[in-house]
């Protein structure tokens, strides 16, 4: 049964961590369903709903924005974004992705450890609790990640058309790359 604790040795991340490569000083933006910034393996206190675990006073998830709110779904006619300042995750996908990237828990005690356990996160929420996002929202999140000076941007969006070179998401990813941001996409 696949588990995160077995993946680090399979990809050599455990050796990189032993050599001192921990992600310290690197800012990773996750454009997805948000991040559960209260999760203890992502730097939070473990107290649900604690917005103090996000932003300037937070240890790990210091940047981000919720562009859509819980009820937004681009596939539902009339659905409108309801943005706010707290990119919390009610779906779980963005938190899962963030855990792979940089969870800092101890697997020996049942917690998760990611590839770069000392990165600083930016959470850019473009999905509601269910459904899809649209290009306008995704582009706004990419712009915000650029403004926040993310070193890496991860987008696990599931959009087959976004790989077309002329598609707006792809063009924006090229612009981020040209500006010095590593863009990682799973389509």
Short mmCIF file of C-alpha atoms in Angstrom, two decimals:
data_model
loop_
_atom_site.label_atom_id
_atom_site.label_comp_id
_atom_site.label_asym_id
_atom_site.label_seq_id
_atom_site.Cartn_x
_atom_site.Cartn_y
_atom_site.Cartn_z
CA UNK A 1 0.00 0.00 0.00
CA UNK A 2 1.62 3.30 -1.08
CA UNK A 3 2.54 5.64 1.75
CA UNK A 4 4.43 8.93 1.79
CA UNK A 5 7.02 7.60 4.25
CA UNK A 6 8.25 5.16 1.59
CA UNK A 7 8.50 7.72 -1.21
CA UNK A 8 11.42 9.78 0.14
CA UNK A 9 13.99 6.96 -0.19
CA UNK A 10 12.56 5.97 -3.58
CA UNK A 11 13.29 9.41 -5.05
CA UNK A 12 16.48 10.15 -3.08
CA UNK A 13 14.94 12.94 -0.98
CA UNK A 14 16.11 11.26 2.22
CA UNK A 15 19.73 11.54 1.02
CA UNK A 16 19.22 15.17 0.05
CA UNK A 17 17.85 15.89 3.52
CA UNK A 18 20.85 14.19 5.16
CA UNK A 19 23.10 16.43 3.03
CA UNK A 20 21.30 19.47 4.46
CA UNK A 21 18.87 20.21 1.63
CA UNK A 22 15.68 20.92 3.51
CA UNK A 23 14.01 23.71 1.55
CA UNK A 24 15.04 26.33 4.10
CA UNK A 25 14.76 29.77 2.51
CA UNK A 26 12.63 28.52 -0.41
CA UNK A 27 9.08 29.81 -0.97
CA UNK A 28 6.67 27.36 -2.64
CA UNK A 29 3.29 28.54 -3.86
CA UNK A 30 0.56 25.92 -4.14
CA UNK A 31 -2.25 26.90 -6.52
CA UNK A 32 -4.95 24.40 -5.62
CA UNK A 33 -7.76 23.90 -3.07
CA UNK A 34 -5.92 25.83 -0.36
CA UNK A 35 -3.83 24.45 2.50
CA UNK A 36 -4.93 23.30 5.94
CA UNK A 37 -2.54 25.74 7.60
CA UNK A 38 -3.67 24.44 11.01
CA UNK A 39 -2.18 21.01 10.28
CA UNK A 40 0.77 20.39 12.64
CA UNK A 41 2.89 18.78 9.87
CA UNK A 42 2.53 22.01 7.88
CA UNK A 43 3.52 24.29 10.75
CA UNK A 44 0.11 24.83 12.31
CA UNK A 45 -1.01 24.53 15.89
CA UNK A 46 -3.39 21.65 15.24
CA UNK A 47 -6.31 23.87 16.30
CA UNK A 48 -8.96 23.87 13.53
CA UNK A 49 -10.11 27.32 12.47
CA UNK A 50 -7.10 29.08 13.99
CA UNK A 51 -6.46 31.80 11.42
CA UNK A 52 -3.38 32.86 13.42
CA UNK A 53 -1.75 29.78 11.84
CA UNK A 54 -1.82 31.64 8.50
CA UNK A 55 0.01 34.75 7.40
CA UNK A 56 2.79 36.88 8.77
CA UNK A 57 2.80 35.30 12.23
CA UNK A 58 2.52 31.71 10.97
CA UNK A 59 5.58 29.49 10.95
CA UNK A 60 5.09 27.89 7.50
CA UNK A 61 2.05 29.10 5.48
CA UNK A 62 2.90 32.79 5.35
CA UNK A 63 1.46 33.84 1.97
CA UNK A 64 -1.68 33.27 -0.01
CA UNK A 65 -5.27 34.18 -0.68
CA UNK A 66 -8.63 32.49 -1.17
CA UNK A 67 -9.81 33.66 -4.59
CA UNK A 68 -13.12 31.75 -4.58
CA UNK A 69 -14.67 30.70 -1.24
CA UNK A 70 -16.24 27.37 -0.29
CA UNK A 71 -19.23 27.32 -2.66
CA UNK A 72 -17.58 28.34 -5.93
CA UNK A 73 -17.67 25.91 -8.87
CA UNK A 74 -16.89 27.22 -12.36
CA UNK A 75 -19.07 24.46 -13.87
CA UNK A 76 -22.21 25.64 -12.08
CA UNK A 77 -24.12 28.38 -13.86
CA UNK A 78 -24.28 31.52 -11.75
CA UNK A 79 -21.58 30.41 -9.31
CA UNK A 80 -19.58 33.47 -8.29
CA UNK A 81 -16.28 33.69 -6.42
CA UNK A 82 -16.55 34.85 -2.81
CA UNK A 83 -12.90 35.60 -1.97
CA UNK A 84 -11.44 36.16 1.47
CA UNK A 85 -8.01 36.43 3.05
CA UNK A 86 -7.85 32.86 4.43
CA UNK A 87 -6.95 30.10 1.91
CA UNK A 88 -8.08 27.22 4.12
CA UNK A 89 -8.73 23.83 2.48
CA UNK A 90 -12.13 22.13 2.70
CA UNK A 91 -11.33 19.63 -0.08
CA UNK A 92 -7.97 18.24 1.02
CA UNK A 93 -6.13 18.08 -2.31
CA UNK A 94 -3.99 21.20 -1.76
CA UNK A 95 -3.09 19.99 1.73
CA UNK A 96 -2.11 16.58 0.33
CA UNK A 97 0.09 18.21 -2.33
CA UNK A 98 1.64 20.49 0.31
CA UNK A 99 2.40 17.49 2.50
CA UNK A 100 4.33 15.83 -0.31
CA UNK A 101 6.21 19.06 -0.90
CA UNK A 102 7.07 20.00 2.64
CA UNK A 103 5.39 18.29 5.59
CA UNK A 104 7.77 18.35 8.56
CA UNK A 105 6.29 15.65 10.78
CA UNK A 106 8.00 12.55 12.16
CA UNK A 107 6.89 9.36 10.35
CA UNK A 108 7.89 7.31 13.40
CA UNK A 109 5.03 8.95 15.31
CA UNK A 110 2.47 8.64 12.50
CA UNK A 111 3.07 12.03 10.94
CA UNK A 112 4.14 12.91 7.39
CA UNK A 113 7.49 14.17 6.11
CA UNK A 114 7.73 15.72 2.67
CA UNK A 115 10.57 16.31 0.26
CA UNK A 116 11.52 19.78 1.56
CA UNK A 117 10.31 20.01 5.18
CA UNK A 118 11.47 23.58 5.81
CA UNK A 119 9.95 25.42 2.84
CA UNK A 120 7.71 28.41 3.41
CA UNK A 121 4.33 28.03 1.73
CA UNK A 122 2.04 30.28 -0.22
CA UNK A 123 -1.54 28.94 -0.47
CA UNK A 124 -3.50 30.21 -3.46
CA UNK A 125 -7.00 28.76 -3.37
CA UNK A 126 -8.70 28.53 -6.79
CA UNK A 127 -11.21 25.74 -6.06
CA UNK A 128 -14.22 25.66 -3.76
CA UNK A 129 -14.96 22.58 -1.66
CA UNK A 130 -16.07 20.78 -4.83
CA UNK A 131 -15.99 21.44 -8.55
CA UNK A 132 -13.65 23.29 -10.85
CA UNK A 133 -11.94 26.64 -11.37
CA UNK A 134 -11.78 28.95 -14.35
CA UNK A 135 -8.88 30.53 -16.17
CA UNK A 136 -9.49 34.02 -14.77
CA UNK A 137 -9.17 32.79 -11.18
CA UNK A 138 -6.09 30.69 -11.96
CA UNK A 139 -4.39 33.63 -13.66
CA UNK A 140 -5.15 35.86 -10.65
CA UNK A 141 -3.53 33.25 -8.38
CA UNK A 142 -0.46 33.06 -10.61
CA UNK A 143 -0.16 36.86 -10.51
CA UNK A 144 -0.42 36.84 -6.71
CA UNK A 145 2.24 34.12 -6.44
CA UNK A 146 4.52 36.28 -8.60
CA UNK A 147 3.81 39.34 -6.40
CA UNK A 148 4.66 37.23 -3.32
CA UNK A 149 7.96 36.29 -5.00
CA UNK A 150 7.48 32.51 -4.87
CA UNK A 151 10.56 30.54 -5.90
CA UNK A 152 8.44 27.57 -7.01
CA UNK A 153 4.77 27.39 -8.01
CA UNK A 154 2.96 24.05 -8.01
CA UNK A 155 -0.29 23.72 -9.97
CA UNK A 156 -2.03 20.35 -9.81
CA UNK A 157 -5.11 21.46 -11.72
CA UNK A 158 -6.15 18.57 -13.96
CA UNK A 159 -6.70 20.74 -17.05
CA UNK A 160 -5.65 18.95 -20.25
CA UNK A 161 -5.96 22.09 -22.39
CA UNK A 162 -3.59 24.13 -20.22
CA UNK A 163 -0.65 22.41 -21.90
CA UNK A 164 -1.40 24.06 -25.23
CA UNK A 165 1.27 26.75 -25.76
CA UNK A 166 -1.30 29.47 -26.58
CA UNK A 167 -3.60 28.68 -23.65
CA UNK A 168 -3.60 31.54 -21.09
CA UNK A 169 -2.50 29.30 -18.18
CA UNK A 170 0.43 27.99 -20.21
CA UNK A 171 1.44 31.47 -21.36
CA UNK A 172 1.31 32.71 -17.76
CA UNK A 173 3.40 29.72 -16.63
CA UNK A 174 5.97 30.61 -19.31
CA UNK A 175 6.01 34.22 -18.05
CA UNK A 176 6.56 33.04 -14.45
CA UNK A 177 9.39 30.80 -15.64
CA UNK A 178 10.96 33.64 -17.61
CA UNK A 179 10.82 35.75 -14.43
CA UNK A 180 12.79 33.08 -12.53
CA UNK A 181 10.03 31.04 -10.87
CA UNK A 182 10.10 27.26 -11.30
CA UNK A 183 6.59 26.18 -12.34
CA UNK A 184 5.56 22.57 -11.70
CA UNK A 185 2.30 21.47 -13.36
CA UNK A 186 0.35 18.24 -13.13
CA UNK A 187 -2.31 18.26 -15.79
#
